[in-house]
Amino acid sequence: MLMFTISENIENKIIINKSIFITKLIKINDLKEVKKNLEKIKSEYKDANHYCYAYIIDNYKKESDDGEPKGTAGIPIIDTLNKFKLNYILCVVIRYFGGIKLGAGGLIRAYRKAVSDLLNCNKNKIIQLVEGYKIKIVIPYNKQKDLENSLNCKYKKSYNELVSYEIECDNNKKEELTKKYQILNIEQKKIEKC
C-alpha cells in the first residue's frame, strides 16, 4: 500500500463566513511530538476558539473536535489525511470564530476544505514513504568522504573521537553498507523514498 508524508511542515489560512481557519501540517515521528506541537500551537494562538486536530503514526490514529460539535472537525480532518494516504503526520486546524454559526454540515465542509486546500496547494511537498532501515555507523575521520560519496540517502552525522552516522536507507543500501562498514545498530522503519 502506498504511504506518504510531507517533506517539510506547511500551513495555510482560509476564511469561511468570517471564521478564520489556520491549518498546520506537521511531520512527526512519535506521540511525544504530538503533545509538544499542540502545546506550542496553543501558546502561539492563545486567543483562538478551537484547536481541532488529527494525527496518524503507522496504524495509530486519533482525532479531536476540541469543543466543536461531535464529529464535525476531527473526523473530516482525519478522513482528508487518509484520502491523501498520509502518515507520520499531525494536522491542526486553529479556528477563530467569526460570529456566524456554520451548522454541523457547514463545519464538516469547512474543516475538510481547510485541510484539502492546504494539501492541494502543496502537492510538491508530499513525498512517498517506503520500507527501509535506520542504521548507525561509526568511522574514523579519514573515511568520511568515501562513505558520503556512496550515500544517496538521508543521514545525520556527529563528531567525537570518531564520526557517527545515522543513515536512513533501503535494503540494497543497507546490504552494501553492511559489507563495507561495521554497523552498530539497525532499526527497521518507514523512510522517505530516495
XYZ file of N, CA and C in Angstrom:
582
model
N 0.845 -1.189 0.000
C 0.000 0.000 0.000
C 0.887 1.248 0.000
N 0.592 2.177 -0.862
C 1.345 3.424 -0.910
C 1.077 4.250 0.343
N 2.131 4.903 0.821
C 2.034 5.740 2.008
C 2.905 6.979 1.779
N 2.430 8.116 2.287
C 3.133 9.379 2.052
C 3.279 10.168 3.341
N 4.163 11.156 3.306
C 4.300 12.139 4.370
C 4.642 13.463 3.692
N 5.092 14.452 4.460
C 5.472 15.732 3.870
C 6.968 15.948 4.044
N 7.557 16.673 3.126
C 8.996 16.938 3.195
C 9.309 18.019 4.221
N 8.348 18.897 4.495
C 8.527 19.959 5.486
C 7.163 20.386 5.999
N 7.133 21.010 7.159
C 5.876 21.491 7.746
C 5.289 22.588 6.859
N 3.971 22.566 6.721
C 3.298 23.551 5.867
C 2.059 24.096 6.587
N 1.627 25.286 6.161
C 0.415 25.865 6.743
C -0.314 26.715 5.724
N -1.587 26.963 6.029
C -2.450 27.724 5.127
C -3.541 28.392 5.966
N -4.135 29.443 5.437
C -5.223 30.136 6.125
C -6.354 30.362 5.143
N -7.580 30.036 5.561
C -8.756 30.350 4.753
C -9.797 31.018 5.661
N -10.695 31.778 5.035
C -11.778 32.425 5.775
C -13.093 31.935 5.190
N -13.956 31.432 6.078
C -15.275 30.960 5.668
C -16.301 31.629 6.577
N -17.185 32.422 5.993
C -18.209 33.151 6.758
C -17.628 33.854 7.985
N -16.564 34.586 7.762
C -15.888 35.398 8.767
C -15.088 34.604 9.810
N -15.171 33.274 9.790
C -14.330 32.462 10.671
C -13.001 32.227 9.965
N -11.922 32.328 10.730
C -10.579 32.094 10.183
C -10.152 30.679 10.566
N -9.710 29.917 9.565
C -9.206 28.559 9.775
C -7.735 28.539 9.366
N -6.854 28.331 10.324
C -5.411 28.222 10.054
C -5.056 26.748 10.181
N -4.588 26.158 9.094
C -4.265 24.737 9.074
C -2.763 24.551 9.086
N -2.297 23.723 10.004
C -0.870 23.404 10.105
C -0.708 21.897 9.936
N 0.175 21.516 9.031
C 0.508 20.117 8.803
C 1.948 19.928 9.255
N 2.143 19.053 10.235
C 3.439 18.901 10.888
C 3.904 17.450 10.785
N 5.128 17.283 10.341
C 5.732 15.956 10.242
C 6.153 15.514 11.643
N 5.737 14.304 12.052
C 6.062 13.803 13.393
C 6.598 12.375 13.308
N 7.266 11.957 14.382
C 7.779 10.591 14.463
C 7.172 9.791 15.600
N 6.683 10.481 16.648
C 6.135 9.764 17.797
C 5.115 10.629 18.537
N 4.473 10.017 19.539
C 3.410 10.684 20.286
C 3.905 11.882 21.097
N 5.163 11.845 21.560
C 5.712 12.984 22.316
C 5.694 14.248 21.465
N 5.955 14.092 20.169
C 5.963 15.249 19.269
C 4.560 15.825 19.097
N 3.538 14.984 19.179
C 2.151 15.467 19.075
C 1.872 16.429 20.219
N 2.133 15.983 21.439
C 1.860 16.806 22.625
C 2.661 18.106 22.579
N 3.936 18.014 22.254
C 4.807 19.194 22.206
C 4.298 20.207 21.178
N 3.916 19.740 19.991
C 3.433 20.645 18.943
C 2.084 21.256 19.300
N 1.191 20.475 19.911
C -0.105 21.024 20.321
C 0.073 22.120 21.374
N 0.955 21.886 22.344
C 1.216 22.905 23.374
C 1.782 24.181 22.746
N 2.694 24.012 21.809
C 3.306 25.169 21.138
C 2.255 25.975 20.366
N 1.395 25.278 19.636
C 0.351 25.951 18.850
C -0.626 26.678 19.766
N -1.020 26.039 20.855
C -1.958 26.676 21.795
C -1.360 27.917 22.444
N -0.049 27.909 22.671
C 0.562 29.112 23.251
C 0.772 30.199 22.192
N 0.967 29.782 20.951
C 1.170 30.728 19.846
C -0.145 31.399 19.426
N -1.250 30.664 19.496
C -2.570 31.172 19.096
C -3.495 31.150 20.316
N -3.099 31.845 21.366
C -3.796 31.803 22.659
C -5.266 32.190 22.575
N -5.587 33.116 21.696
C -6.967 33.628 21.663
C -7.867 32.897 20.666
N -7.411 31.782 20.093
C -8.252 31.007 19.161
C -9.368 30.312 19.939
N -10.456 30.011 19.237
C -11.595 29.349 19.869
C -11.448 27.825 19.899
N -10.829 27.255 18.855
C -10.713 25.793 18.757
C -9.362 25.407 18.158
N -8.846 24.278 18.639
C -7.608 23.679 18.113
C -7.962 22.226 17.764
N -8.614 22.029 16.652
C -9.056 20.699 16.243
C -7.894 20.008 15.537
N -7.755 18.714 15.754
C -6.593 18.049 15.175
C -6.852 16.571 14.901
N -5.922 16.002 14.138
C -5.866 14.562 13.901
C -4.414 14.209 13.645
N -4.046 13.005 14.034
C -2.702 12.545 13.701
C -2.717 11.064 13.371
N -1.716 10.675 12.592
C -1.555 9.288 12.168
C -0.078 8.931 12.319
N 0.180 7.872 13.069
C 1.526 7.307 13.195
C 1.368 5.809 12.988
N 1.787 5.318 11.837
C 1.571 3.922 11.442
C 0.078 3.613 11.535
N -0.295 2.607 12.342
C -1.707 2.242 12.448
C -2.423 2.960 13.582
N -1.732 3.854 14.277
C -2.331 4.577 15.386
C -2.880 5.905 14.863
N -4.185 6.119 15.069
C -4.838 7.335 14.590
C -5.680 7.922 15.716
N -5.707 9.242 15.781
C -6.545 9.910 16.772
C -6.998 11.245 16.212
N -8.211 11.648 16.611
C -8.723 12.951 16.189
C -9.452 13.606 17.350
N -9.557 14.948 17.287
C -10.231 15.708 18.343
C -11.023 16.859 17.737
N -12.258 17.016 18.228
C -13.104 18.134 17.806
C -12.851 19.387 18.658
N -12.177 19.259 19.765
C -11.834 20.364 20.672
C -12.973 21.369 20.863
N -14.110 20.856 21.275
C -15.227 21.753 21.599
C -16.203 22.015 20.460
N -15.828 21.695 19.236
C -16.796 21.792 18.132
C -17.789 20.633 18.306
N -18.999 20.723 17.720
C -19.944 19.614 17.844
C -19.312 18.284 17.399
N -19.641 17.212 18.113
C -19.043 15.893 17.890
C -19.084 15.481 16.410
N -17.907 15.113 15.913
C -17.798 14.599 14.546
C -17.703 15.655 13.459
N -17.665 16.944 13.824
C -17.675 17.997 12.791
C -16.289 18.515 12.422
N -15.255 18.154 13.185
C -13.918 18.689 12.902
C -12.868 17.585 12.785
N -12.680 16.808 13.857
C -11.644 15.783 13.856
C -11.818 14.738 12.772
N -13.040 14.264 12.593
C -13.297 13.232 11.571
C -13.048 13.759 10.152
N -13.547 14.953 9.775
C -13.209 15.452 8.433
C -11.698 15.656 8.235
N -10.988 16.037 9.315
C -9.536 16.209 9.202
C -8.880 14.857 8.932
N -9.194 13.859 9.759
C -8.532 12.558 9.595
C -8.948 11.883 8.288
N -10.199 12.066 7.883
C -10.641 11.499 6.597
C -9.841 12.079 5.438
N -9.550 13.361 5.491
C -8.773 14.013 4.428
C -7.331 13.517 4.444
N -6.736 13.361 5.623
C -5.385 12.806 5.720
C -5.345 11.392 5.134
N -6.373 10.599 5.450
C -6.448 9.236 4.907
C -6.611 9.238 3.385
N -7.410 10.162 2.878
C -7.620 10.261 1.424
C -6.294 10.493 0.697
N -5.413 11.294 1.314
C -4.100 11.578 0.724
C -3.053 10.523 1.120
N -3.479 9.497 1.888
C -2.613 8.393 2.333
C -1.406 8.886 3.138
N -1.635 9.877 4.005
C -0.552 10.461 4.790
C -0.300 9.678 6.072
N 0.962 9.683 6.506
C 1.373 9.000 7.720
C 2.473 9.830 8.379
N 2.711 9.568 9.654
C 3.680 10.339 10.435
C 3.361 11.827 10.315
N 2.101 12.128 10.617
C 1.595 13.473 10.343
C 0.662 13.928 11.461
N 0.763 15.193 11.809
C -0.167 15.852 12.720
C -0.763 17.018 11.953
N -2.087 17.091 11.946
C -2.773 18.204 11.299
C -3.594 18.922 12.362
N -3.340 20.216 12.520
C -4.078 21.043 13.484
C -4.766 22.155 12.706
N -6.067 22.299 12.934
C -6.810 23.415 12.340
C -7.245 24.323 13.486
N -6.695 25.520 13.477
C -6.968 26.522 14.501
C -8.118 27.379 13.985
N -9.171 27.513 14.780
C -10.330 28.294 14.328
C -10.561 29.501 15.217
N -10.699 30.644 14.541
C -11.157 31.871 15.181
C -12.596 32.074 14.724
N -13.552 31.974 15.662
C -14.971 32.096 15.335
C -15.281 33.513 14.867
N -15.960 33.615 13.721
C -16.245 34.917 13.121
C -17.628 35.466 13.422
N -18.402 34.777 14.279
C -19.707 35.296 14.659
C -20.873 34.692 13.890
N -20.600 33.946 12.830
C -21.674 33.315 12.052
C -21.589 31.806 12.269
N -22.663 31.198 12.789
C -22.681 29.751 13.007
C -22.768 29.046 11.659
N -21.971 27.996 11.508
C -21.923 27.268 10.233
C -22.823 26.036 10.226
N -23.278 25.586 11.381
C -24.063 24.362 11.450
C -23.156 23.150 11.267
N -23.667 21.969 11.588
C -22.846 20.751 11.530
C -22.308 20.499 10.127
N -23.180 20.569 9.127
C -22.740 20.336 7.743
C -21.724 21.366 7.284
N -21.943 22.613 7.663
C -21.017 23.674 7.290
C -19.654 23.505 7.946
N -19.645 23.063 9.201
C -18.377 22.826 9.898
C -17.604 21.677 9.252
N -18.309 20.598 8.948
C -17.661 19.447 8.291
C -17.018 19.884 6.981
N -17.763 20.636 6.173
C -17.218 21.118 4.890
C -16.045 22.067 5.104
N -16.148 22.939 6.112
C -15.081 23.918 6.374
C -13.786 23.235 6.799
N -13.876 22.284 7.728
C -12.653 21.602 8.182
C -12.058 20.742 7.068
N -12.900 20.084 6.301
C -12.402 19.288 5.168
C -11.706 20.197 4.150
N -12.328 21.338 3.863
C -11.755 22.287 2.890
C -10.430 22.868 3.399
N -10.367 23.184 4.685
C -9.138 23.750 5.255
C -7.952 22.807 5.025
N -8.164 21.508 5.236
C -7.079 20.528 5.074
C -6.813 20.227 3.604
N -7.869 20.006 2.817
C -7.653 19.645 1.404
C -7.066 20.811 0.605
N -7.454 22.053 0.920
C -6.845 23.209 0.237
C -5.343 23.254 0.501
N -4.960 23.046 1.754
C -3.540 23.053 2.099
C -2.787 21.969 1.331
N -3.331 20.770 1.306
C -2.656 19.656 0.623
C -2.626 19.849 -0.884
N -3.720 20.297 -1.451
C -3.751 20.502 -2.907
C -2.804 21.607 -3.359
N -2.594 22.611 -2.515
C -1.678 23.710 -2.866
C -0.213 23.351 -2.622
N 0.039 22.225 -1.964
C 1.415 21.843 -1.611
C 1.740 20.421 -2.036
N 1.199 19.992 -3.167
C 1.424 18.618 -3.635
C 2.909 18.313 -3.820
N 3.691 19.329 -4.153
C 5.127 19.123 -4.357
C 5.861 18.812 -3.048
N 5.208 19.007 -1.902
C 5.835 18.718 -0.608
C 5.377 17.376 -0.038
N 4.569 16.647 -0.801
C 4.125 15.314 -0.380
C 5.097 14.300 -0.969
N 5.683 13.471 -0.085
C 6.687 12.509 -0.537
C 6.303 11.092 -0.102
N 6.744 10.130 -0.880
C 6.399 8.737 -0.612
C 7.272 8.154 0.494
N 6.658 7.308 1.316
C 7.375 6.547 2.335
C 7.513 5.105 1.860
N 8.645 4.485 2.157
C 8.877 3.080 1.793
C 9.463 2.356 3.010
N 9.426 1.018 2.950
C 10.069 0.226 4.000
C 11.567 0.439 3.904
N 12.207 0.666 5.016
C 13.641 0.887 4.998
C 14.253 0.647 6.357
N 15.433 1.212 6.545
C 16.200 0.980 7.761
C 16.855 2.272 8.228
N 17.019 2.355 9.530
C 17.842 3.404 10.131
C 19.039 2.655 10.706
N 20.220 2.985 10.207
C 21.410 2.286 10.673
C 22.411 3.277 11.243
N 23.239 2.777 12.162
C 24.262 3.625 12.765
C 25.628 3.037 12.444
N 26.511 3.899 11.952
C 27.880 3.531 11.605
C 28.813 4.536 12.267
N 29.904 4.042 12.834
C 30.934 4.913 13.406
C 32.229 4.624 12.663
N 32.841 5.685 12.114
C 34.055 5.517 11.316
C 35.101 6.568 11.684
N 36.358 6.333 11.312
C 37.382 7.358 11.520
C 37.155 8.541 10.564
N 37.701 9.676 10.924
C 37.543 10.893 10.127
C 37.997 10.706 8.677
N 39.060 9.972 8.462
C 39.599 9.842 7.102
C 38.737 8.971 6.184
N 37.677 8.347 6.702
C 36.780 7.514 5.877
C 35.482 8.249 5.498
N 35.309 9.483 5.998
C 34.063 10.231 5.764
C 33.726 10.394 4.285
N 34.689 10.856 3.542
C 34.459 11.167 2.125
C 34.003 9.922 1.361
N 34.672 8.789 1.616
C 34.294 7.535 0.951
C 32.842 7.166 1.250
N 32.483 7.239 2.532
C 31.121 6.885 2.925
C 30.109 7.850 2.302
N 30.333 9.144 2.452
C 29.381 10.140 1.961
C 29.218 10.085 0.449
N 30.292 9.768 -0.278
C 30.192 9.639 -1.738
C 29.326 8.458 -2.154
N 29.226 7.453 -1.295
C 28.416 6.278 -1.640
C 26.962 6.413 -1.190
N 26.666 7.458 -0.426
C 25.301 7.630 0.084
C 24.449 8.457 -0.869
N 23.258 7.968 -1.130
C 22.271 8.736 -1.884
C 20.972 8.766 -1.078
N 21.155 8.810 0.238
C 20.012 8.790 1.137
C 20.253 9.774 2.287
N 19.245 9.897 3.119
C 19.257 10.854 4.210
C 20.173 10.370 5.341
N 20.982 11.287 5.881
C 21.828 10.925 7.024
C 22.112 12.140 7.897
N 22.461 11.836 9.145
C 22.923 12.849 10.094
C 24.270 12.370 10.599
N 25.157 13.315 10.867
C 26.438 12.895 11.424
C 26.780 13.743 12.635
N 27.562 13.137 13.536
C 28.046 13.847 14.717
C 29.505 13.461 14.932
N 30.221 14.387 15.534
C 31.662 14.215 15.697
C 32.034 13.991 17.150
N 32.944 13.070 17.350
C 33.583 12.817 18.635
C 34.982 12.353 18.305
N 35.467 11.328 18.982
C 36.764 10.764 18.591
C 36.656 10.144 17.199
N 35.471 9.640 16.906
C 35.151 9.097 15.583
C 33.930 9.846 15.060
N 33.558 9.583 13.814
C 32.378 10.220 13.222
C 31.232 9.210 13.253
N 30.087 9.624 13.824
C 28.896 8.767 13.887
C 27.906 9.195 12.824
N 27.383 8.221 12.102
C 26.379 8.466 11.074
C 25.107 7.723 11.432
N 23.973 8.407 11.353
C 22.656 7.767 11.389
C 22.110 7.894 9.981
N 21.901 6.768 9.337
C 21.560 6.745 7.914
C 20.204 6.075 7.727
N 19.333 6.697 6.914
C 18.071 6.076 6.524
C 18.234 5.587 5.102
N 18.031 4.280 4.896
C 18.286 3.730 3.569
C 17.384 2.536 3.283
N 17.348 2.137 2.020
C 16.580 0.954 1.630
C 17.419 -0.302 1.875
N 16.840 -1.453 1.590
C 17.506 -2.724 1.855
C 18.800 -2.879 1.054
N 18.813 -2.478 -0.219
C 20.011 -2.608 -1.051
C 21.178 -1.819 -0.466
N 20.914 -0.573 -0.062
C 21.977 0.260 0.510
C 22.428 -0.323 1.849
N 21.487 -0.852 2.631
C 21.846 -1.468 3.920
C 22.811 -2.631 3.689
N 22.503 -3.484 2.703
C 23.370 -4.638 2.396
C 24.752 -4.168 1.961
N 24.775 -3.153 1.106
C 26.046 -2.603 0.613
C 26.885 -2.054 1.769
N 26.259 -1.290 2.663
C 26.981 -0.697 3.787
C 27.442 -1.757 4.788
N 26.636 -2.795 4.978
C 26.984 -3.866 5.904
C 28.255 -4.590 5.459
N 28.446 -4.705 4.155
C 29.644 -5.367 3.628
C 30.900 -4.518 3.819
N 30.751 -3.187 3.794
C 31.912 -2.292 3.842
C 32.239 -1.751 5.235
N 31.225 -1.627 6.098
C 31.418 -0.959 7.382
C 30.856 -1.801 8.517
N 31.341 -1.511 9.703
C 30.799 -2.167 10.888
C 29.546 -1.398 11.309
N 28.417 -2.083 11.313
C 27.133 -1.470 11.660
C 26.898 -1.649 13.158
N 26.624 -0.563 13.866
C 26.382 -0.638 15.304
C 24.931 -0.934 15.638
N 24.033 -0.442 14.806
C 22.614 -0.591 15.117
C 21.801 -0.575 13.831
N 20.792 -1.442 13.742
C 19.879 -1.457 12.588
C 18.455 -1.472 13.133
N 17.638 -0.549 12.643
C 16.232 -0.465 13.064
C 15.375 -0.367 11.808
N 14.402 -1.264 11.678
C 13.516 -1.198 10.516
C 12.475 -0.110 10.745
N 12.210 0.701 9.713
C 11.244 1.793 9.833
C 10.817 2.274 8.457
N 9.781 3.085 8.425
C 9.367 3.727 7.183
C 10.307 4.905 6.929
N 10.786 5.030 5.702
C 11.699 6.132 5.359
C 11.196 6.841 4.119
N 11.697 8.049 3.906
C 11.362 8.785 2.699
C 12.030 8.115 1.516
N 11.298 7.964 0.438
C 11.846 7.342 -0.756
C 12.961 8.226 -1.303
N 14.149 7.615 -1.553
C 15.306 8.373 -2.036
C 15.198 8.614 -3.543
